[in-house]
Every structure is written in C-alpha cells, then in structure tokens.
PDB file of C-alpha atoms in Angstrom:
ATOM      1  CA  UNK A   1      -6.665  34.529  15.006  1.00 77.00           C
ATOM      2  CA  UNK A   2      -6.813  31.713  12.417  1.00 84.00           C
ATOM      3  CA  UNK A   3      -8.094  28.326  13.547  1.00 91.00           C
ATOM      4  CA  UNK A   4      -7.786  25.243  11.361  1.00 93.00           C
ATOM      5  CA  UNK A   5     -10.004  22.241  10.742  1.00 94.00           C
ATOM      6  CA  UNK A   6      -9.187  20.651   7.442  1.00 93.00           C
ATOM      7  CA  UNK A   7     -11.069  18.609   4.878  1.00 96.00           C
ATOM      8  CA  UNK A   8      -9.975  17.793   1.372  1.00 96.00           C
ATOM      9  CA  UNK A   9      -8.497  15.374  -1.128  1.00 97.00           C
ATOM     10  CA  UNK A  10      -5.049  13.802  -1.301  1.00 97.00           C
ATOM     11  CA  UNK A  11      -3.414  12.896  -4.596  1.00 97.00           C
ATOM     12  CA  UNK A  12      -0.238  10.964  -5.367  1.00 97.00           C
ATOM     13  CA  UNK A  13       2.054  11.043  -8.400  1.00 97.00           C
ATOM     14  CA  UNK A  14       4.990   8.764  -9.219  1.00 95.00           C
ATOM     15  CA  UNK A  15       8.506  10.165  -9.457  1.00 93.00           C
ATOM     16  CA  UNK A  16      10.665   8.593 -12.142  1.00 88.00           C
ATOM     17  CA  UNK A  17      14.265   9.110 -13.241  1.00 85.00           C
ATOM     18  CA  UNK A  18      15.714   9.207 -16.741  1.00 84.00           C
ATOM     19  CA  UNK A  19      19.050   7.695 -17.748  1.00 84.00           C
ATOM     20  CA  UNK A  20      20.832  10.848 -16.563  1.00 80.00           C
ATOM     21  CA  UNK A  21      19.271  10.637 -13.120  1.00 77.00           C
ATOM     22  CA  UNK A  22      16.959  13.599 -13.692  1.00 78.00           C
ATOM     23  CA  UNK A  23      13.681  13.256 -11.800  1.00 81.00           C
ATOM     24  CA  UNK A  24      10.257  14.019 -13.192  1.00 87.00           C
ATOM     25  CA  UNK A  25       6.827  13.958 -11.571  1.00 90.00           C
ATOM     26  CA  UNK A  26       4.038  12.066 -13.333  1.00 92.00           C
ATOM     27  CA  UNK A  27       0.300  12.599 -13.371  1.00 96.00           C
ATOM     28  CA  UNK A  28      -1.508  12.833 -10.032  1.00 97.00           C
ATOM     29  CA  UNK A  29      -4.076  10.228  -8.944  1.00 97.00           C
ATOM     30  CA  UNK A  30      -6.616  10.789  -6.178  1.00 97.00           C
ATOM     31  CA  UNK A  31      -6.296   8.124  -3.478  1.00 97.00           C
ATOM     32  CA  UNK A  32      -9.895   8.334  -2.223  1.00 96.00           C
ATOM     33  CA  UNK A  33     -11.169   9.256   1.226  1.00 97.00           C
ATOM     34  CA  UNK A  34      -8.343  10.151   3.632  1.00 97.00           C
ATOM     35  CA  UNK A  35      -9.580  10.753   7.202  1.00 96.00           C
ATOM     36  CA  UNK A  36      -6.084  11.458   8.525  1.00 95.00           C
ATOM     37  CA  UNK A  37      -3.182  13.253   6.802  1.00 96.00           C
ATOM     38  CA  UNK A  38      -0.376  14.761   8.893  1.00 96.00           C
ATOM     39  CA  UNK A  39       2.971  16.081   7.689  1.00 95.00           C
ATOM     40  CA  UNK A  40       5.454  16.072  10.590  1.00 95.00           C
ATOM     41  CA  UNK A  41       8.624  18.059  11.225  1.00 93.00           C
ATOM     42  CA  UNK A  42      11.697  17.461  13.360  1.00 92.00           C
ATOM     43  CA  UNK A  43      15.336  18.481  13.708  1.00 90.00           C
ATOM     44  CA  UNK A  44      18.501  16.900  14.998  1.00 90.00           C
ATOM     45  CA  UNK A  45      20.403  19.191  17.341  1.00 90.00           C
ATOM     46  CA  UNK A  46      23.822  19.433  18.852  1.00 92.00           C
ATOM     47  CA  UNK A  47      24.116  21.178  22.181  1.00 91.00           C
ATOM     48  CA  UNK A  48      27.108  22.839  23.813  1.00 91.00           C
ATOM     49  CA  UNK A  49      27.192  22.842  27.598  1.00 91.00           C
ATOM     50  CA  UNK A  50      29.291  25.028  29.826  1.00 87.00           C
ATOM     51  CA  UNK A  51      31.694  23.457  32.281  1.00 91.00           C
ATOM     52  CA  UNK A  52      32.126  26.267  34.814  1.00 91.00           C
ATOM     53  CA  UNK A  53      29.032  26.226  37.014  1.00 89.00           C
ATOM     54  CA  UNK A  54      28.956  22.479  37.815  1.00 89.00           C
ATOM     55  CA  UNK A  55      25.410  22.410  36.387  1.00 90.00           C
ATOM     56  CA  UNK A  56      26.375  21.720  32.761  1.00 91.00           C
ATOM     57  CA  UNK A  57      23.955  24.307  31.444  1.00 89.00           C
ATOM     58  CA  UNK A  58      23.258  24.528  27.715  1.00 91.00           C
ATOM     59  CA  UNK A  59      24.871  27.618  26.243  1.00 88.00           C
ATOM     60  CA  UNK A  60      24.489  26.967  22.507  1.00 92.00           C
ATOM     61  CA  UNK A  61      22.408  24.830  20.173  1.00 91.00           C
ATOM     62  CA  UNK A  62      22.999  24.196  16.504  1.00 93.00           C
ATOM     63  CA  UNK A  63      20.777  22.281  14.103  1.00 91.00           C
ATOM     64  CA  UNK A  64      22.588  19.438  12.387  1.00 87.00           C
ATOM     65  CA  UNK A  65      19.669  18.068  10.355  1.00 88.00           C
ATOM     66  CA  UNK A  66      16.182  19.045   9.234  1.00 88.00           C
ATOM     67  CA  UNK A  67      13.776  16.111   8.995  1.00 91.00           C
ATOM     68  CA  UNK A  68      10.214  15.749   7.810  1.00 93.00           C
ATOM     69  CA  UNK A  69       7.807  12.851   7.397  1.00 95.00           C
ATOM     70  CA  UNK A  70       4.096  12.195   7.086  1.00 95.00           C
ATOM     71  CA  UNK A  71       1.392   9.862   8.363  1.00 96.00           C
ATOM     72  CA  UNK A  72      -1.893   9.169   6.605  1.00 97.00           C
ATOM     73  CA  UNK A  73      -4.811   6.762   6.635  1.00 97.00           C
ATOM     74  CA  UNK A  74      -6.336   5.695   3.329  1.00 97.00           C
ATOM     75  CA  UNK A  75      -9.878   4.319   3.384  1.00 97.00           C
ATOM     76  CA  UNK A  76      -9.794   3.103  -0.225  1.00 97.00           C
ATOM     77  CA  UNK A  77      -8.369  -0.429  -0.485  1.00 97.00           C
ATOM     78  CA  UNK A  78      -7.792  -0.119  -4.227  1.00 96.00           C
ATOM     79  CA  UNK A  79      -5.089  -2.253  -5.804  1.00 96.00           C
ATOM     80  CA  UNK A  80      -3.090   0.901  -6.581  1.00 96.00           C
ATOM     81  CA  UNK A  81      -3.165   2.060  -2.946  1.00 97.00           C
ATOM     82  CA  UNK A  82      -2.326  -1.424  -1.681  1.00 97.00           C
ATOM     83  CA  UNK A  83       0.639  -1.607  -4.050  1.00 97.00           C
ATOM     84  CA  UNK A  84       2.038   1.618  -2.563  1.00 96.00           C
ATOM     85  CA  UNK A  85       1.439   0.338   0.964  1.00 96.00           C
ATOM     86  CA  UNK A  86       3.106  -3.063   0.484  1.00 97.00           C
ATOM     87  CA  UNK A  87       5.947  -2.228  -1.922  1.00 96.00           C
ATOM     88  CA  UNK A  88       3.908  -4.383  -4.276  1.00 96.00           C
ATOM     89  CA  UNK A  89       2.893  -4.702  -7.902  1.00 96.00           C
ATOM     90  CA  UNK A  90      -0.731  -4.329  -8.976  1.00 96.00           C
ATOM     91  CA  UNK A  91      -1.768  -6.568 -11.870  1.00 96.00           C
ATOM     92  CA  UNK A  92      -4.880  -7.811 -13.635  1.00 97.00           C
ATOM     93  CA  UNK A  93      -4.799 -11.466 -14.676  1.00 97.00           C
ATOM     94  CA  UNK A  94      -7.048 -12.166 -17.634  1.00 98.00           C
ATOM     95  CA  UNK A  95      -9.555 -14.994 -17.724  1.00 98.00           C
ATOM     96  CA  UNK A  96      -8.251 -18.175 -19.286  1.00 98.00           C
ATOM     97  CA  UNK A  97      -8.172 -21.960 -19.379  1.00 98.00           C
ATOM     98  CA  UNK A  98      -6.038 -24.061 -17.026  1.00 98.00           C
ATOM     99  CA  UNK A  99      -5.111 -27.599 -18.018  1.00 96.00           C
ATOM    100  CA  UNK A 100      -3.631 -30.324 -15.851  1.00 95.00           C
ATOM    101  CA  UNK A 101      -2.980 -28.406 -12.636  1.00 97.00           C
ATOM    102  CA  UNK A 102      -1.465 -30.952 -10.242  1.00 97.00           C
ATOM    103  CA  UNK A 103      -2.870 -31.421  -6.739  1.00 96.00           C
ATOM    104  CA  UNK A 104      -0.766 -31.959  -3.609  1.00 96.00           C
ATOM    105  CA  UNK A 105       0.213 -35.610  -3.306  1.00 94.00           C
ATOM    106  CA  UNK A 106      -1.442 -37.817  -0.729  1.00 94.00           C
ATOM    107  CA  UNK A 107      -4.819 -36.103  -0.358  1.00 96.00           C
ATOM    108  CA  UNK A 108      -7.223 -37.749   2.067  1.00 96.00           C
ATOM    109  CA  UNK A 109     -10.915 -37.352   2.745  1.00 95.00           C
ATOM    110  CA  UNK A 110     -11.654 -33.914   4.187  1.00 96.00           C
ATOM    111  CA  UNK A 111      -8.578 -32.196   2.732  1.00 97.00           C
ATOM    112  CA  UNK A 112      -9.017 -28.865   0.943  1.00 98.00           C
ATOM    113  CA  UNK A 113      -7.247 -28.416  -2.391  1.00 97.00           C
ATOM    114  CA  UNK A 114      -6.741 -24.727  -3.192  1.00 98.00           C
ATOM    115  CA  UNK A 115      -6.369 -24.167  -6.919  1.00 98.00           C
ATOM    116  CA  UNK A 116      -3.821 -21.639  -8.166  1.00 97.00           C
ATOM    117  CA  UNK A 117      -6.459 -19.596  -9.985  1.00 97.00           C
ATOM    118  CA  UNK A 118      -9.805 -18.221  -8.838  1.00 98.00           C
ATOM    119  CA  UNK A 119     -13.375 -17.748 -10.160  1.00 98.00           C
ATOM    120  CA  UNK A 120     -13.453 -21.351 -11.290  1.00 97.00           C
ATOM    121  CA  UNK A 121     -15.928 -22.911 -13.724  1.00 96.00           C
ATOM    122  CA  UNK A 122     -16.106 -25.961 -16.024  1.00 95.00           C
ATOM    123  CA  UNK A 123     -14.016 -27.970 -13.545  1.00 95.00           C
ATOM    124  CA  UNK A 124     -12.829 -31.457 -14.539  1.00 93.00           C
ATOM    125  CA  UNK A 125     -10.725 -33.592 -12.179  1.00 93.00           C
ATOM    126  CA  UNK A 126      -8.787 -36.703 -13.201  1.00 92.00           C
ATOM    127  CA  UNK A 127      -6.308 -38.959 -11.481  1.00 91.00           C
ATOM    128  CA  UNK A 128      -2.793 -39.749 -12.693  1.00 91.00           C
ATOM    129  CA  UNK A 129      -4.094 -42.693 -14.688  1.00 90.00           C
ATOM    130  CA  UNK A 130      -6.344 -40.226 -16.556  1.00 86.00           C
ATOM    131  CA  UNK A 131      -9.413 -41.682 -14.867  1.00 82.00           C
ATOM    132  CA  UNK A 132     -12.112 -39.032 -14.654  1.00 85.00           C
ATOM    133  CA  UNK A 133     -13.365 -38.155 -11.178  1.00 83.00           C
ATOM    134  CA  UNK A 134     -16.607 -36.748 -12.410  1.00 74.00           C
ATOM    135  CA  UNK A 135     -19.203 -37.182  -9.685  1.00 69.00           C
ATOM    136  CA  UNK A 136     -19.377 -33.853  -7.841  1.00 70.00           C
ATOM    137  CA  UNK A 137     -20.648 -34.074  -4.239  1.00 72.00           C
ATOM    138  CA  UNK A 138     -19.706 -37.781  -4.196  1.00 86.00           C
ATOM    139  CA  UNK A 139     -15.960 -37.802  -4.890  1.00 91.00           C
ATOM    140  CA  UNK A 140     -15.194 -34.097  -4.423  1.00 93.00           C
ATOM    141  CA  UNK A 141     -16.995 -30.826  -3.802  1.00 92.00           C
ATOM    142  CA  UNK A 142     -16.249 -27.396  -5.223  1.00 93.00           C
ATOM    143  CA  UNK A 143     -16.462 -25.520  -1.926  1.00 95.00           C
ATOM    144  CA  UNK A 144     -16.233 -22.012  -3.352  1.00 97.00           C
ATOM    145  CA  UNK A 145     -15.857 -21.336  -7.057  1.00 97.00           C
ATOM    146  CA  UNK A 146     -14.652 -17.774  -6.470  1.00 98.00           C
ATOM    147  CA  UNK A 147     -11.847 -18.876  -4.138  1.00 98.00           C
ATOM    148  CA  UNK A 148     -11.124 -22.004  -6.159  1.00 97.00           C
ATOM    149  CA  UNK A 149     -11.277 -24.469  -3.260  1.00 98.00           C
ATOM    150  CA  UNK A 150     -12.118 -28.174  -3.537  1.00 96.00           C
ATOM    151  CA  UNK A 151     -12.937 -30.558  -0.688  1.00 96.00           C
ATOM    152  CA  UNK A 152     -11.939 -34.197  -1.158  1.00 95.00           C
ATOM    153  CA  UNK A 153     -14.839 -36.523  -0.280  1.00 94.00           C
ATOM    154  CA  UNK A 154     -13.564 -39.887  -1.527  1.00 92.00           C
ATOM    155  CA  UNK A 155     -10.104 -40.974  -2.709  1.00 92.00           C
ATOM    156  CA  UNK A 156     -11.260 -44.500  -3.559  1.00 87.00           C
ATOM    157  CA  UNK A 157      -8.738 -46.446  -5.616  1.00 89.00           C
ATOM    158  CA  UNK A 158      -7.669 -43.466  -7.686  1.00 91.00           C
ATOM    159  CA  UNK A 159      -4.001 -42.961  -8.568  1.00 92.00           C
ATOM    160  CA  UNK A 160      -2.751 -39.712  -7.052  1.00 94.00           C
ATOM    161  CA  UNK A 161      -1.869 -36.968  -7.630  1.00 95.00           C
ATOM    162  CA  UNK A 162      -5.113 -35.642  -9.066  1.00 94.00           C
ATOM    163  CA  UNK A 163      -5.134 -33.035 -11.828  1.00 95.00           C
ATOM    164  CA  UNK A 164      -7.629 -30.258 -12.481  1.00 96.00           C
ATOM    165  CA  UNK A 165      -8.633 -28.545 -15.705  1.00 96.00           C
ATOM    166  CA  UNK A 166     -10.925 -25.556 -15.524  1.00 97.00           C
ATOM    167  CA  UNK A 167     -11.744 -22.047 -16.677  1.00 98.00           C
ATOM    168  CA  UNK A 168     -10.483 -19.206 -14.458  1.00 98.00           C
ATOM    169  CA  UNK A 169     -11.970 -15.727 -14.330  1.00 98.00           C
ATOM    170  CA  UNK A 170     -10.286 -12.328 -14.448  1.00 98.00           C
ATOM    171  CA  UNK A 171      -8.929 -11.099 -11.107  1.00 97.00           C
ATOM    172  CA  UNK A 172      -6.979  -8.139  -9.759  1.00 97.00           C
ATOM    173  CA  UNK A 173      -4.063  -8.833  -7.443  1.00 97.00           C
ATOM    174  CA  UNK A 174      -1.222  -7.150  -5.564  1.00 97.00           C
ATOM    175  CA  UNK A 175       1.979  -9.091  -4.888  1.00 97.00           C
ATOM    176  CA  UNK A 176       3.887  -8.025  -1.762  1.00 97.00           C
ATOM    177  CA  UNK A 177       7.501  -6.763  -1.780  1.00 97.00           C
ATOM    178  CA  UNK A 178       7.917  -7.033  -5.543  1.00 96.00           C
ATOM    179  CA  UNK A 179       8.737  -3.357  -6.162  1.00 95.00           C
ATOM    180  CA  UNK A 180      11.396  -0.998  -4.792  1.00 93.00           C
ATOM    181  CA  UNK A 181      10.570   1.735  -2.305  1.00 91.00           C
ATOM    182  CA  UNK A 182       8.285   4.127  -4.140  1.00 91.00           C
ATOM    183  CA  UNK A 183       9.209   7.782  -4.494  1.00 94.00           C
ATOM    184  CA  UNK A 184       6.128   9.910  -4.961  1.00 96.00           C
ATOM    185  CA  UNK A 185       4.866  13.469  -4.790  1.00 96.00           C
ATOM    186  CA  UNK A 186       1.863  14.153  -2.533  1.00 97.00           C
ATOM    187  CA  UNK A 187      -0.669  16.923  -2.957  1.00 97.00           C
ATOM    188  CA  UNK A 188      -3.437  17.993  -0.571  1.00 97.00           C
ATOM    189  CA  UNK A 189      -6.189  20.218  -1.958  1.00 97.00           C
ATOM    190  CA  UNK A 190      -8.189  21.216   1.090  1.00 96.00           C
ATOM    191  CA  UNK A 191     -10.520  23.603   2.796  1.00 96.00           C
ATOM    192  CA  UNK A 192     -10.233  25.115   6.254  1.00 94.00           C
ATOM    193  CA  UNK A 193     -13.727  24.643   7.645  1.00 94.00           C
ATOM    194  CA  UNK A 194     -12.813  26.788  10.650  1.00 93.00           C
ATOM    195  CA  UNK A 195     -12.078  29.749   8.380  1.00 92.00           C
ATOM    196  CA  UNK A 196     -15.031  29.988   6.015  1.00 93.00           C
ATOM    197  CA  UNK A 197     -13.872  27.028   3.886  1.00 95.00           C
ATOM    198  CA  UNK A 198     -10.809  28.943   2.794  1.00 95.00           C
ATOM    199  CA  UNK A 199      -8.866  26.818   0.339  1.00 95.00           C
ATOM    200  CA  UNK A 200      -5.345  25.654   1.032  1.00 95.00           C
ATOM    201  CA  UNK A 201      -2.846  23.609  -0.948  1.00 97.00           C
ATOM    202  CA  UNK A 202      -0.110  21.442   0.569  1.00 97.00           C
ATOM    203  CA  UNK A 203       2.643  20.064  -1.650  1.00 96.00           C
ATOM    204  CA  UNK A 204       5.178  17.452  -0.573  1.00 96.00           C
ATOM    205  CA  UNK A 205       7.608  17.366  -3.467  1.00 94.00           C
ATOM    206  CA  UNK A 206       9.460  14.094  -2.932  1.00 94.00           C
ATOM    207  CA  UNK A 207       8.495  11.357  -0.487  1.00 96.00           C
ATOM    208  CA  UNK A 208      10.000   7.906   0.061  1.00 96.00           C
ATOM    209  CA  UNK A 209       7.140   5.680   1.190  1.00 96.00           C
ATOM    210  CA  UNK A 210       7.518   3.110   3.953  1.00 96.00           C
ATOM    211  CA  UNK A 211       5.571  -0.157   3.767  1.00 96.00           C
ATOM    212  CA  UNK A 212       2.536  -0.254   6.008  1.00 96.00           C
ATOM    213  CA  UNK A 213       3.057  -1.930   9.365  1.00 95.00           C
ATOM    214  CA  UNK A 214      -0.140  -3.970   9.089  1.00 95.00           C
ATOM    215  CA  UNK A 215      -3.314  -4.644   7.150  1.00 94.00           C
ATOM    216  CA  UNK A 216      -6.331  -5.063   9.391  1.00 94.00           C
ATOM    217  CA  UNK A 217      -7.964  -7.997   7.618  1.00 95.00           C
ATOM    218  CA  UNK A 218     -10.249  -9.093  10.490  1.00 94.00           C
ATOM    219  CA  UNK A 219     -11.990  -6.371  12.451  1.00 92.00           C
ATOM    220  CA  UNK A 220     -15.349  -5.227  13.795  1.00 93.00           C
ATOM    221  CA  UNK A 221     -14.685  -1.693  12.544  1.00 93.00           C
ATOM    222  CA  UNK A 222     -13.756   0.059   9.313  1.00 94.00           C
ATOM    223  CA  UNK A 223     -10.060  -0.503   8.617  1.00 95.00           C
ATOM    224  CA  UNK A 224      -7.843   1.948   6.764  1.00 96.00           C
ATOM    225  CA  UNK A 225      -4.425   1.560   5.199  1.00 97.00           C
ATOM    226  CA  UNK A 226      -1.821   3.233   7.411  1.00 96.00           C
ATOM    227  CA  UNK A 227       0.763   5.033   5.295  1.00 95.00           C
ATOM    228  CA  UNK A 228       3.940   6.855   6.259  1.00 96.00           C
ATOM    229  CA  UNK A 229       7.162   8.033   4.689  1.00 96.00           C
ATOM    230  CA  UNK A 230      10.071  10.432   4.821  1.00 96.00           C
ATOM    231  CA  UNK A 231      10.392  13.661   2.868  1.00 95.00           C
ATOM    232  CA  UNK A 232      13.506  13.882   0.719  1.00 93.00           C
ATOM    233  CA  UNK A 233      15.115  17.044  -0.552  1.00 91.00           C
ATOM    234  CA  UNK A 234      14.101  18.104  -4.057  1.00 89.00           C
ATOM    235  CA  UNK A 235      17.151  19.799  -5.517  1.00 85.00           C
ATOM    236  CA  UNK A 236      15.167  20.857  -8.601  1.00 83.00           C
ATOM    237  CA  UNK A 237      13.368  23.435  -6.426  1.00 84.00           C
ATOM    238  CA  UNK A 238      15.062  26.733  -5.576  1.00 83.00           C
ATOM    239  CA  UNK A 239      16.245  27.433  -2.050  1.00 86.00           C
ATOM    240  CA  UNK A 240      14.010  30.407  -1.433  1.00 88.00           C
ATOM    241  CA  UNK A 241      11.161  31.455   0.862  1.00 89.00           C
ATOM    242  CA  UNK A 242       8.484  30.801  -1.782  1.00 90.00           C
ATOM    243  CA  UNK A 243       9.160  27.156  -2.681  1.00 90.00           C
ATOM    244  CA  UNK A 244      11.629  25.520  -0.317  1.00 91.00           C
ATOM    245  CA  UNK A 245      13.027  22.124  -1.230  1.00 91.00           C
ATOM    246  CA  UNK A 246      10.755  19.817   0.765  1.00 93.00           C
ATOM    247  CA  UNK A 247       7.247  21.192   0.383  1.00 94.00           C
ATOM    248  CA  UNK A 248       4.983  24.085   1.203  1.00 94.00           C
ATOM    249  CA  UNK A 249       1.488  25.127   2.228  1.00 94.00           C
ATOM    250  CA  UNK A 250      -0.332  27.721   0.133  1.00 95.00           C
ATOM    251  CA  UNK A 251      -3.351  29.725   1.334  1.00 93.00           C
ATOM    252  CA  UNK A 252      -5.607  30.610  -1.591  1.00 92.00           C
TER     253      UNK A 252
END
C-alpha cells in the first residue's frame, strides 16, 4: 500500500508561439513556497436511459469530454507571480527627476495630494504664478516620502493649481489586466514523505491561467496568492501511455 504526503517545489515556464503557430516552452522559474498544489480531473458524460421499466434506468454512459485543471496557493508575492495572477505586466521604473507635476485643482487645507511617483526627495512646490511654496510643515507637509503623499496645510493667496518638482526613486510595479491570458507549463519536483521521501515529478504541459479571484491585502494571517487554470491539450506530445497530451506523474 502506497500512502502519499507531498512536499516539493513548483516551477513555471512561459509558452510562446512562433509565426507559424508552433509552441515552445521557455526556461522554468521557481515560484517560491507553495503550501497547496492540486491538479484536478473531470469528465463530461452523456447517459442513455432505458424507457421500458418506467424507472428510466441508465443503460449506457459515454464520455464526451476529458477536462483537467489545477488549484495552487503561492506564498511568494513577487512581481513575477503577481503578474501571472492578475494578467498583468511586471516592470521596474528607474529613478529619475519629475518636473512640474500638476496637482488637482481646488485643493483645500487638509487635502492629500498623491504624487504620481514614489520614494520622493528634493521636493519643491510652486503655484501657477511660479511662486515658491517653500515652508514645509507650514504650507504643506510631506506625509510619507515613500508613498509620495503631501498634506496641504495652508492655501493662502496662492494661485492654483500647484506644481511639484522632485526626485523619484526606483520602484517595481505590476499593472493589472495589461497582458493576455498566460499559457504556461508547470512542473512539480516533489518528495512523498509517507514513502521514505521517494521522489516524484509532475508535469502539466500546457496550462491557461485564470486571474486570481482576490488579493488579501488586509488580514490578520499570512495571505497567499490563489492560482487556478485549465489544462489544454499539447498536440506536440504523442498519444501514448508514457506521455499523454495533458501531463503526467513520474515516480523516480
């Protein structure tokens, strides 16, 4: 009898297509700690019922579709993992100078002006008449330099809108819904701790990822990124008992 309790690492690789529509799998990247990884299997069936006994008993079943999917939880909130989870694009914006960024019109005392860039330093604020507003903590307050937020303390007789010039630091970001549905290959290199740490390999050849349903941004517990997707047929694999066209598990 073989019991199973798995531990291991999950890796992901992009699938790209050339101009002839031929798919190729790129290099694999480990996604970090994955406390939950579950391939799932299902079928669509058609049933034939008899009409003689008045009980409409099933006399034949045929399978009309094989379906497979997966669920996983990723603990690593890296920009690459978040991009996969949000159909997003991961970028790094270099540090640089910003000149003349215009504030919202009609600011009043107590308003918060959120600058477009973050990690702010060397901040200079002027009004539309080019009058410097230079007295920090009297006319305005830089609430948080990292977030780039300014609180208005005094609008005086200045001509709005205000403008800000400053230095912005380098940041990583992920923009949501800026990329098509990602097709990837998934690979699980694991050990069965219920069987003497026997190694096993699981390959999912071609997976269309769904966007995550939510990101738990406020919580009293550790939050993971919930991932899911559907397995697609890989016609580059042979239809045989060794490979199959969706994936396989290999005991080593």
